[in-house]
Coordinates of C-alpha atoms (C1' of nucleotides) in Angstrom, one line a residue:
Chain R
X191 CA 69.4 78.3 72.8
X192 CA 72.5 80.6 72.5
X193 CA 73.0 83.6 74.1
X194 CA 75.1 85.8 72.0
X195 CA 76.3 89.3 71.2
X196 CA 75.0 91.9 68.5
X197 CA 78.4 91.9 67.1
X198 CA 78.5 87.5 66.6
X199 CA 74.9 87.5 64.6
X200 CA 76.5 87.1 61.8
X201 CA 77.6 83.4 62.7
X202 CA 74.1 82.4 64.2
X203 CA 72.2 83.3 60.8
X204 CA 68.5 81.9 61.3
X205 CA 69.4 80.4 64.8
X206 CA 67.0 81.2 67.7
X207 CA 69.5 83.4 70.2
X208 CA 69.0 85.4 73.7
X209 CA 70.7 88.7 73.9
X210 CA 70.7 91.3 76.5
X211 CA 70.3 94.4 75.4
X212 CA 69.1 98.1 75.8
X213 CA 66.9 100.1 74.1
X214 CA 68.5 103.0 72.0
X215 CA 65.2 104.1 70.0
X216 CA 61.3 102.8 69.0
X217 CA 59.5 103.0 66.1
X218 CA 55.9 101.4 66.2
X219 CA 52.9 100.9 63.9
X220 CA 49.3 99.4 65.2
X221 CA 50.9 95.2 63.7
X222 CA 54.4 95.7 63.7
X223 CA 57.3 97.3 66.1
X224 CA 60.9 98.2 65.7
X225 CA 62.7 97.9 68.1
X226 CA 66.7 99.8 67.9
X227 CA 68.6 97.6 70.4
X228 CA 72.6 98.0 71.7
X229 CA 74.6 95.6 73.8
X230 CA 77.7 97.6 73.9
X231 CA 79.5 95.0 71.3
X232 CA 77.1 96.4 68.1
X233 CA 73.9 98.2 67.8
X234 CA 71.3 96.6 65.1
X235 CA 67.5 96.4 64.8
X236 CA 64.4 93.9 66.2
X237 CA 61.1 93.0 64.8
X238 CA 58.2 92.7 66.6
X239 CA 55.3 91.7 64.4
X240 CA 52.3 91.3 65.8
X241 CA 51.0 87.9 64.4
X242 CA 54.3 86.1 65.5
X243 CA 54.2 87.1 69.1
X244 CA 51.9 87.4 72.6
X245 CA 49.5 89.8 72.9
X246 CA 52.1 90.4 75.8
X247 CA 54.8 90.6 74.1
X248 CA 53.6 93.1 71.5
X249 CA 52.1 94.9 74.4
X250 CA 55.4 95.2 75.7
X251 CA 57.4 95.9 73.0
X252 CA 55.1 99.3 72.3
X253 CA 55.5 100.2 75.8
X254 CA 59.2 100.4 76.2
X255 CA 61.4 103.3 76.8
X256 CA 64.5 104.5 75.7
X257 CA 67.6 103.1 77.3
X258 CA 65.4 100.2 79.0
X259 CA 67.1 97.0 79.7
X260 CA 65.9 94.0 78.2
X261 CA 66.3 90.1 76.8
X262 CA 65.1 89.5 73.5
X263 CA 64.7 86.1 72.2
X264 CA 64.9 85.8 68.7
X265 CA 65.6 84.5 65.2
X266 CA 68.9 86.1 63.3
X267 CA 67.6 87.0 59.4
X268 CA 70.3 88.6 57.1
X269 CA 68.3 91.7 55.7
X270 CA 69.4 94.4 53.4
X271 CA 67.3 96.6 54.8
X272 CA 69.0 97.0 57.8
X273 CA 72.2 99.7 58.0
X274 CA 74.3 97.1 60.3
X275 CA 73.4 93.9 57.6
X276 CA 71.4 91.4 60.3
X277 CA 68.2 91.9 62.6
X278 CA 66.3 89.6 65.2
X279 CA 62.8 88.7 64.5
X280 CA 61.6 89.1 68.1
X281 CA 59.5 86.1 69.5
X282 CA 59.5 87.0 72.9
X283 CA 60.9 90.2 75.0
X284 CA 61.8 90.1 79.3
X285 CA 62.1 93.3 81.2
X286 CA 65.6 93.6 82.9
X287 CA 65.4 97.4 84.2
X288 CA 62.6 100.0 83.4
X289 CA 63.8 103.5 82.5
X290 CA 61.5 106.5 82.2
X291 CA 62.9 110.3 80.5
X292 CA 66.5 109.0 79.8
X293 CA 68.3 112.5 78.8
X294 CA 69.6 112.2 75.8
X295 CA 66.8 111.7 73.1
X296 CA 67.8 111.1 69.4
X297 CA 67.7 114.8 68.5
X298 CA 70.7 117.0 68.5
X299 CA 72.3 118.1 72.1
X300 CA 74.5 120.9 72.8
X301 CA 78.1 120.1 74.3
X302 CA 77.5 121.3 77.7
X303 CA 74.7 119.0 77.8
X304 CA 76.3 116.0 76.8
X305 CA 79.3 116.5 78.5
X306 CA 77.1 117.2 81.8
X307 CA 75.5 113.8 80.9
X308 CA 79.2 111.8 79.6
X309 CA 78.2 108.6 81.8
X310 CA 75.2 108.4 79.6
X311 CA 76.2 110.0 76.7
X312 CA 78.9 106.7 76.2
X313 CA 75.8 104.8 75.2
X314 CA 75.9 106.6 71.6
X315 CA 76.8 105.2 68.6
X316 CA 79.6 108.0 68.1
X317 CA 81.4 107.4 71.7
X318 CA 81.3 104.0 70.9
X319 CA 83.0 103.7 67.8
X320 CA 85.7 106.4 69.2
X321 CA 86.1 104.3 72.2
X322 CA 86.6 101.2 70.0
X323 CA 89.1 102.8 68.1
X324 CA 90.6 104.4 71.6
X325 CA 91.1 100.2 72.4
X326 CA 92.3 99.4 69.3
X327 CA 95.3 102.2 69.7
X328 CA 95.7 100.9 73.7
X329 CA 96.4 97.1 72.1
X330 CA 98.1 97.8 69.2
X331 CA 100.6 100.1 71.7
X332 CA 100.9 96.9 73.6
X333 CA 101.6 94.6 70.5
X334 CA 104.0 96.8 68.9
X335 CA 106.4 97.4 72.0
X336 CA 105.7 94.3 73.1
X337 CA 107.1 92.7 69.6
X338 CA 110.0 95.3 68.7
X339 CA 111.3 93.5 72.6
X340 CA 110.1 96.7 74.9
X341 CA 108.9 95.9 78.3
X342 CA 106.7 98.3 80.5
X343 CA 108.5 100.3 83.4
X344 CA 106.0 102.2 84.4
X345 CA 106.7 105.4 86.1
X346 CA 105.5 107.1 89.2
X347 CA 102.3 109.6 89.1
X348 CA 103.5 111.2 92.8
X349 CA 106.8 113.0 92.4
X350 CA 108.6 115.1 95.1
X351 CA 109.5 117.4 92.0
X352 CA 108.7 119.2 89.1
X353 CA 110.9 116.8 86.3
X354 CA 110.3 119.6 83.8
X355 CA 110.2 122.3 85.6
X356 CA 108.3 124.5 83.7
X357 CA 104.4 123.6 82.9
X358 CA 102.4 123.7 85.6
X359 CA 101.9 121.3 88.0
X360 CA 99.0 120.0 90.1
X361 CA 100.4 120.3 93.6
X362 CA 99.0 117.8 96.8
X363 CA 100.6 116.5 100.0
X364 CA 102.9 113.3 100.5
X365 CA 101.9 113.0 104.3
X366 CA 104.4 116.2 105.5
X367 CA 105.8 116.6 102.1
X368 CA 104.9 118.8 99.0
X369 CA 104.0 116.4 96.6
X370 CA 103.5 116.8 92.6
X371 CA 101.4 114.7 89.7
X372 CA 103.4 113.3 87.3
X373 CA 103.6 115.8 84.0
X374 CA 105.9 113.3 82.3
X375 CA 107.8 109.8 83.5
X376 CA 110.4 110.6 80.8
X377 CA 113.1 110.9 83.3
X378 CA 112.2 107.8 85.2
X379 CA 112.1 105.9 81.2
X380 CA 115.5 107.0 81.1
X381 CA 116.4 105.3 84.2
X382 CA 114.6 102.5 82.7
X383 CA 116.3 102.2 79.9
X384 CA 119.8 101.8 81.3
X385 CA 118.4 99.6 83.0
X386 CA 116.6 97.1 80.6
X387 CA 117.8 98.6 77.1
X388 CA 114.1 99.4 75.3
X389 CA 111.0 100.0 77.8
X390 CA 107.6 102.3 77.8
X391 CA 105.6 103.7 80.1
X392 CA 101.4 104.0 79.4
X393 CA 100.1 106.2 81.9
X394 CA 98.2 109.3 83.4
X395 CA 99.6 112.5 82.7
X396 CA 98.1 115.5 84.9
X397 CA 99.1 119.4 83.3
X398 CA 98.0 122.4 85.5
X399 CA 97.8 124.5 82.2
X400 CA 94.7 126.6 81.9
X401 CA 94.8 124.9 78.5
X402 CA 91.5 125.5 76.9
X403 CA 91.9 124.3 73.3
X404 CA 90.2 121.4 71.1
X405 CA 93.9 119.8 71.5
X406 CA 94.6 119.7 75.0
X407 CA 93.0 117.8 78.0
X408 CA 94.3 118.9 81.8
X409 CA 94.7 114.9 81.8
X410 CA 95.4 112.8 79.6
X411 CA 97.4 109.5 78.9
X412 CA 100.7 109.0 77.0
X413 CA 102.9 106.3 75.9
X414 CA 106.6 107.1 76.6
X415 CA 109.2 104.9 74.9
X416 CA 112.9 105.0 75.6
X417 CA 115.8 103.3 73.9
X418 CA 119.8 103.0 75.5
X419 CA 122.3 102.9 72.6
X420 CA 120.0 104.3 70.2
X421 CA 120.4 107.8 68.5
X422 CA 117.8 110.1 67.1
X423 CA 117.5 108.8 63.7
X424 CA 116.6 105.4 64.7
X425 CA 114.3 106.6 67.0
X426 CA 112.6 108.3 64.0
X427 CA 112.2 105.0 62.4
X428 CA 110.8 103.6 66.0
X429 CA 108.4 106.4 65.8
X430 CA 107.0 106.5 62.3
X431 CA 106.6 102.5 62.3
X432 CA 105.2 102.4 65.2
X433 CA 101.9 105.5 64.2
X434 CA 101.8 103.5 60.5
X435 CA 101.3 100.0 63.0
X436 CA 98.3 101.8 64.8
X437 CA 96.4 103.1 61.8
X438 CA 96.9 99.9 60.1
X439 CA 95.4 98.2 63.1
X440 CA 92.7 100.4 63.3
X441 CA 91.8 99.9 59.9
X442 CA 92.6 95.9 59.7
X443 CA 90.0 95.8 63.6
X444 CA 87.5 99.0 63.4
X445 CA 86.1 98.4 60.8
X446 CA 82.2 98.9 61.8
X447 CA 83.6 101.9 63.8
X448 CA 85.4 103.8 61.3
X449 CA 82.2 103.5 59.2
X450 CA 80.0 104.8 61.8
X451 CA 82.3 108.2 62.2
X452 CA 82.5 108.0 58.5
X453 CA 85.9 108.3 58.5
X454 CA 87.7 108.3 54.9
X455 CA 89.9 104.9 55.3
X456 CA 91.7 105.5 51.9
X457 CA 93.4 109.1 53.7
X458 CA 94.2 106.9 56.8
X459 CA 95.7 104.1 54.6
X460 CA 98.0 106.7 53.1
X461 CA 98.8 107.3 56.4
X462 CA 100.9 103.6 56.4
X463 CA 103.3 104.5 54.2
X464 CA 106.8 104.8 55.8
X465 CA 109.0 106.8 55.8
X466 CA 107.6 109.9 57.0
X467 CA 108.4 113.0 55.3
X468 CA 111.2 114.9 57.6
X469 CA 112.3 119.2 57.7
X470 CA 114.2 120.7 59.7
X471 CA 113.3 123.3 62.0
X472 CA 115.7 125.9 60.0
X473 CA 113.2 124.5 56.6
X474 CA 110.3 124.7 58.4
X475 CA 110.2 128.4 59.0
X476 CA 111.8 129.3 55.3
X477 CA 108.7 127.4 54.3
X478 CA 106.1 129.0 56.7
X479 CA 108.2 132.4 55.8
X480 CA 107.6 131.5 51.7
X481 CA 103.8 131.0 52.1
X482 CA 103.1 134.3 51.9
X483 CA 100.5 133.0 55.2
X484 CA 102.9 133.7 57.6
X485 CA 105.7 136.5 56.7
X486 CA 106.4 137.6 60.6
X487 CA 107.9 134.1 61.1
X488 CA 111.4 134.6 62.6
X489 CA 114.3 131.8 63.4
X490 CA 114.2 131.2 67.1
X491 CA 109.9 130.9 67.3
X492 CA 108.0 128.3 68.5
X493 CA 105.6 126.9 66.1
X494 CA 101.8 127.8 66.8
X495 CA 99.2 125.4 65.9
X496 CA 98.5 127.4 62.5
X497 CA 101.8 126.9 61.9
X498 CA 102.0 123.3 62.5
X499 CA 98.8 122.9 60.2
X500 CA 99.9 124.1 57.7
X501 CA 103.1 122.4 57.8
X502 CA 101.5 118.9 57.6
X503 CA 99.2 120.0 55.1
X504 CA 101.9 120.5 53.1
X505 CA 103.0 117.2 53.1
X506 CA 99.6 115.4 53.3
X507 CA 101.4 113.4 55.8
X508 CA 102.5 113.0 59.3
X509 CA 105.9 115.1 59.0
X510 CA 108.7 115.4 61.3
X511 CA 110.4 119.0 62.2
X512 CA 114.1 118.4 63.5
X513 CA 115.9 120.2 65.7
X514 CA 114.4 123.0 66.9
X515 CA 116.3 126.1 68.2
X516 CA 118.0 125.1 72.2
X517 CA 116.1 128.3 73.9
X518 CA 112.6 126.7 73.4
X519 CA 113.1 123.1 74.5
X520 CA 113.8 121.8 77.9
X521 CA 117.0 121.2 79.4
X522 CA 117.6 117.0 79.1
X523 CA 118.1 117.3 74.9
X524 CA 121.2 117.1 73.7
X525 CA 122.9 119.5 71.5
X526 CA 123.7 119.2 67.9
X527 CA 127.0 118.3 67.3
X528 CA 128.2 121.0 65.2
X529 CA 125.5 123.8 65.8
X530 CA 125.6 125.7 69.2
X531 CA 121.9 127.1 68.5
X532 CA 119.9 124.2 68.1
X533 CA 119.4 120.8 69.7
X534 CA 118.5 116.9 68.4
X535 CA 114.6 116.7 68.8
X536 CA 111.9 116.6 66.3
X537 CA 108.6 116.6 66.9
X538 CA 105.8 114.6 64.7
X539 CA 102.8 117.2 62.9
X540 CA 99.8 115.2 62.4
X541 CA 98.2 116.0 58.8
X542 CA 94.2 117.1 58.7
X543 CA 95.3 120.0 61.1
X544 CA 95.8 117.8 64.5
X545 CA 99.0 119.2 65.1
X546 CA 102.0 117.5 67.3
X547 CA 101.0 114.0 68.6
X548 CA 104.7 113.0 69.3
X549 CA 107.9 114.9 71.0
X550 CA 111.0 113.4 71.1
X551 CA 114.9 113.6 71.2
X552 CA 118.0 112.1 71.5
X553 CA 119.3 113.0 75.6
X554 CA 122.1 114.7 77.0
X555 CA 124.6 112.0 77.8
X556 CA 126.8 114.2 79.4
X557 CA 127.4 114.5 83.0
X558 CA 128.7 118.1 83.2
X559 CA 126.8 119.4 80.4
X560 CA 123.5 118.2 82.0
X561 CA 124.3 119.6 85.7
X562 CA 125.1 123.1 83.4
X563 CA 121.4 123.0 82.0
X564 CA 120.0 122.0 84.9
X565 CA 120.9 124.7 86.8
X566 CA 120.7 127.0 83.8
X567 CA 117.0 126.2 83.9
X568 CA 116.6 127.1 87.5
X569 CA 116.2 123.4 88.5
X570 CA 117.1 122.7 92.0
X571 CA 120.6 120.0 91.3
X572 CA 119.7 118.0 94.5
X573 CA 116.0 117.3 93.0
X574 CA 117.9 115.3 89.6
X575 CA 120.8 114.1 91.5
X576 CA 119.3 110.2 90.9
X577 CA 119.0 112.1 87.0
X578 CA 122.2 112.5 87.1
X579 CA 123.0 109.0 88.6
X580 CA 122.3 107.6 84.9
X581 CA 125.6 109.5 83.0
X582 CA 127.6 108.8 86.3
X583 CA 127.9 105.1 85.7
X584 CA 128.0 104.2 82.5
X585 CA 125.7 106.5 80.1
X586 CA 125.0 106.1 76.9
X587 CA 123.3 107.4 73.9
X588 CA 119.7 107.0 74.5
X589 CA 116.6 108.5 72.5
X590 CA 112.8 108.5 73.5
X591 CA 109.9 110.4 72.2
X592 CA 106.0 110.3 73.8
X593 CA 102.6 110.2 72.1
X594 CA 99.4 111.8 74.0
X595 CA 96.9 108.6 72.8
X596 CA 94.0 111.1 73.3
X597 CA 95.4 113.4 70.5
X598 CA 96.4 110.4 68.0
X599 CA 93.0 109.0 68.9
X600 CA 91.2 112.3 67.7
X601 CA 93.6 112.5 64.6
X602 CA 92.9 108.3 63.5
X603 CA 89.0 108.8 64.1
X604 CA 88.8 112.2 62.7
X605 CA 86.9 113.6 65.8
X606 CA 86.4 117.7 66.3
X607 CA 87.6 117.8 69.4
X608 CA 90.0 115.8 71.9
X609 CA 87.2 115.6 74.5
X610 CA 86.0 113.1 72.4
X611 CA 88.7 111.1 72.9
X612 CA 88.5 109.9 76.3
X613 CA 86.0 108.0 78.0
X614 CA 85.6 111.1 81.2
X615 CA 87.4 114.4 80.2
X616 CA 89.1 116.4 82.7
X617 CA 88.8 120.0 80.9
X618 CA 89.2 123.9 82.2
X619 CA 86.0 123.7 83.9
X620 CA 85.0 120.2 84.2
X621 CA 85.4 117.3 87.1
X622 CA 82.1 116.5 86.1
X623 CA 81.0 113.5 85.9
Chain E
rU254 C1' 94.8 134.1 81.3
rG255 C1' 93.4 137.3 76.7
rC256 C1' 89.9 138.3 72.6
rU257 C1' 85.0 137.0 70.4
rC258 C1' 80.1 135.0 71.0
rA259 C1' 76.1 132.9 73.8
rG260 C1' 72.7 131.8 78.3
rU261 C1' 64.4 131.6 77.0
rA262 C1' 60.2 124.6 78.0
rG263 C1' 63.5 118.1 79.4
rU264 C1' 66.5 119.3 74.6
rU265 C1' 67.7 122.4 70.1
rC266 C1' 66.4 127.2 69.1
rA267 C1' 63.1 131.6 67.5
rG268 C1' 61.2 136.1 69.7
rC269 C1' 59.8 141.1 71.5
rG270 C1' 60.0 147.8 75.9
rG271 C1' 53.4 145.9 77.2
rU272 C1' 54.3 139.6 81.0
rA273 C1' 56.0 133.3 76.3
rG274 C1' 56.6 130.6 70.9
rA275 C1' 58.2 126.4 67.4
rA276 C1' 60.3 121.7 66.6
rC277 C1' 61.9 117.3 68.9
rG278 C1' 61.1 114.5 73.4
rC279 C1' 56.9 113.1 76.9
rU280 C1' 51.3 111.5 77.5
rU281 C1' 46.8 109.5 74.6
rG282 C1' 45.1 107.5 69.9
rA283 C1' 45.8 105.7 64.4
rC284 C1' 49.0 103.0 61.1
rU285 C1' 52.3 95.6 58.8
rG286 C1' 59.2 97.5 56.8
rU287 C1' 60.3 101.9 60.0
rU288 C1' 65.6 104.2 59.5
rA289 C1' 66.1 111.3 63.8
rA290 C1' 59.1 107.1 60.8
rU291 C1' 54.4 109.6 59.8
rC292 C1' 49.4 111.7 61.2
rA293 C1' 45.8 113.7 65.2
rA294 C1' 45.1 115.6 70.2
rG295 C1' 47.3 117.1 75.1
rA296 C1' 50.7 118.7 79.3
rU297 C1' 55.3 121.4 80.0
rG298 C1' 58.7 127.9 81.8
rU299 C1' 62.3 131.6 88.4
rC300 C1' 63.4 133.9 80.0
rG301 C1' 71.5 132.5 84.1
rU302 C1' 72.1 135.8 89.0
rA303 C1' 72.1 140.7 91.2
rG304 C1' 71.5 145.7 90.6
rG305 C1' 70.0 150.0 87.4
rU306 C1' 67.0 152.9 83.5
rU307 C1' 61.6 152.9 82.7
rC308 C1' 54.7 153.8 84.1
rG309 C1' 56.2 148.8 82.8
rA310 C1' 62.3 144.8 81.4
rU311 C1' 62.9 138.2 79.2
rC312 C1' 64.2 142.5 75.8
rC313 C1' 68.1 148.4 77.1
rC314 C1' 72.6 149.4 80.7
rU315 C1' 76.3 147.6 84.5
rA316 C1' 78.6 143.8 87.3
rC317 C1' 78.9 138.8 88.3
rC318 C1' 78.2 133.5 87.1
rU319 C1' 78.2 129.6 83.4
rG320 C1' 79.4 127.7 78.7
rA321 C1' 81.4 127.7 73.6
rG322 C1' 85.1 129.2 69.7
rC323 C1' 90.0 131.1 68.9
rA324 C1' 95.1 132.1 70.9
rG325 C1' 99.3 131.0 74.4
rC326 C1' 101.4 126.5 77.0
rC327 C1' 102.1 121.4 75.4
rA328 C1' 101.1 115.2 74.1

RNA sequence: UGCUCAGUAGUUCAGCGGUAGAACGCUUGACUGUUAAUCAAGAUGUCGUAGGUUCGAUCCCUACCUGAGCAGCCA
């Protein structure tokens, strides 16, 4: 006898299998029991009738309590009636682990609650079709990079200084030293990049903002690409191939998830379709300034999130905005070329109100113009001096842009919130669990 | 950090100036196809904390704490 997982059934179709399992839910009458049964791979349904089985057995079956451990043997039946397509017809049941008032029951919860309870809360159907998605984004990353001939640098999460210089940062010791989280490895991609042509990082990302939004997380995890000898328009192509690669995975492997958050696959599929609509920043606000929605819009603003959703509305489409006025973006993007007032950049809108999931821009190549902005932005010059290393010996055009995986995650699954979107959130108020 | 709203049973909520309610969950029983099963019976409370007003406060007032929504910052 095999022992298999929920999500495999399908292949062992009126075999005799042993699964491990928990139970999610119970539903009993005095001859027959159902049990609802997870394994982490799939959730489906087991039988217990009474005439088939032990008096034990039955005994057992009527007895058990949420979130319990167990192995069921049984025999896979295809059956309509069931939501997920198969069920076991239970012959006999073991007792792994008892459990007695598991938390969550299947009524509604507030979010406090299940967020106080997030190491349990993972058990439900809806975290686990998020987090399967979450994986899908984490190995498509991999496959996509790893194919278009990036390799992974990754960057250091303990820096001596702040590379941005302006969000806030969370501040801890390096022995003696001051010591800082990483808020970005951009810099260190850069360095990267001159070094082995096209890399990425894929790691923690720690913001000291008291952020509290359904967009932002006070840590999160972002995927950083950078490319030597590349300029900002290829880099656009980069970017919009690589978000129409991770929706098409998701679709082609989540399947069973997707239908579990009832997400609408035929909006994500549109979502493949390359290129990407592309404004500039000048475009966007005539546009936000037409819509008779927002009239106080004035050339020089940053974009706030009702902005940006209606931008992408629109366009029912992931849309770029290029080049956004020099006073609101940091001091590594290079200039345009003909325009003092505004600098190479764009950054990506997600459509369905998600707002900006990538930032990215073409870097200042120059060595003299770079040590100008660095100093213009208050930076201390000794701190970048390895920066400044890379247009010292042989710079070059170079172009990068970074995706927070939590917020594409939300956008792909269609989730409320970006708490969602990661397996233990660090929020405002929460360390917990 | 600002604005708005909310804290009552394990959970989700209703309630009222005169000392506590429902549903779900839990316990016991019935039921051979349930899908948040159904039916019957039972147990469950520092009414966020501290002051104040009042004969009397869970209810009104003040402060604080906690959380949620929105905004700013950004991925």
């Amino acid at each position: 006898m095999k022992t298999i997982s929920i999500i495999d059934a399908k292949n062992h179709v009126d075999e005799e299998v042993k699964i491990g399992v928990w139970l999610t839910n119970k539903r009993s009458s005095g001859k027959i029991a159902f049990l609802q049964l997870r394994d982490g791979s799939a959730f489906f349904q087991g039988v217990v009738v009474k005439s088939n089985v032990s008096e034990e057995t039955f005994e057992m079956a009527k007895e058990l309590h949420q979130e319990s451990s167990l192995y069921v043997v049984g025999e896979i039946h295809e059956d309509k009636r069931s939501p997920f397509g198969y069920e076991i017809e239970v012959k006999s049941l073991e007792l792994v682990g008892e459990s007695q008032d598991y938390p969550i029951t299947p009524k509604e919860h507030g979010t406090e609650f299940l967020m106080d309870h997030r190491h349990l809360w993972l058990r439900s159907t809806k975290p686990y079709a998020v987090m399967q998605i979450r994986n899908e984004i984490i190995r498509a990353t991999y496959e996509f990079f790893n194919k278009e001939g990036f390799i992974k640098i990754d960057a250091p999460i303990l820096t001596g200084s702040a590379p941005e210089g302006t969000t806030e940062l969370f501040h801890t010791k390096y022995f003696d030293k001051d010591a800082y989280l990483s808020q970005s490895g951009q810099l260190y991609e850069e360095a990267g990049a001159m070094a082995f042509g096209k890399v990425f990082s894929f790691g923690p990302t720690f913001r000291a903002e008291k952020s509290k939004t359904r967009r932002h997380l006070i840590e999160f995890w972002m995927i950083e690409p950078e490319m030597a000898f590349m300029h900002q328009e290829q880099s656009l192509e980069v970017q919009e191939q690589y978000i129409a690669f991770l929706v098409q995975s998701v679709l082609d492997n989540c399947d069973y998830a997707l239908d579990i958050l009832e997400r609408d696959k035929e909006v994500l599929k549109s979502y493949t379709k390359t290129p990407f609509p592309k404004i500039s920043y000048d475009e966007a606000v005539e546009l936000l300034q037409n819509s008779g929605e927002f009239p106080d819009t004035k050339w020089g603003d940053d974009f706030g999130s009702p902005e940006e959703t209606y931008l992408a509305e629109h366009f029912s489409m992931p849309v770029f905005v290029l080049n956004y006025p020099k006073a609101i973006k940091p001091f590594y993007m290079k200039p345009h070329p003909t325009r003092e007032d505004v600098v190479i950049c764009a950054d990506l809108l997600a459509p369905e109100g998600y707002g900006e999931i990538i930032g990215g821009s073409e870097r200042e190549t120059d060595l003299d113009n770079l040590t100008a902005q660095i100093k213009k932005a208050g930076l201390n010059e000794k701190d970048y001096e390895w920066y400044l290393d890379l247009r010292r010996y042989g710079s070059v055009p170079h172009s990068g842009f970074g995706l927070g995986l939590e917020r594409a995650t939300t956008w792909i699954t269609g989730e409320e919130h970006i708490r969602e979107a990661i397996p233990f959130p660090r929020l405002l108020n929460r360390i917990y669990p």
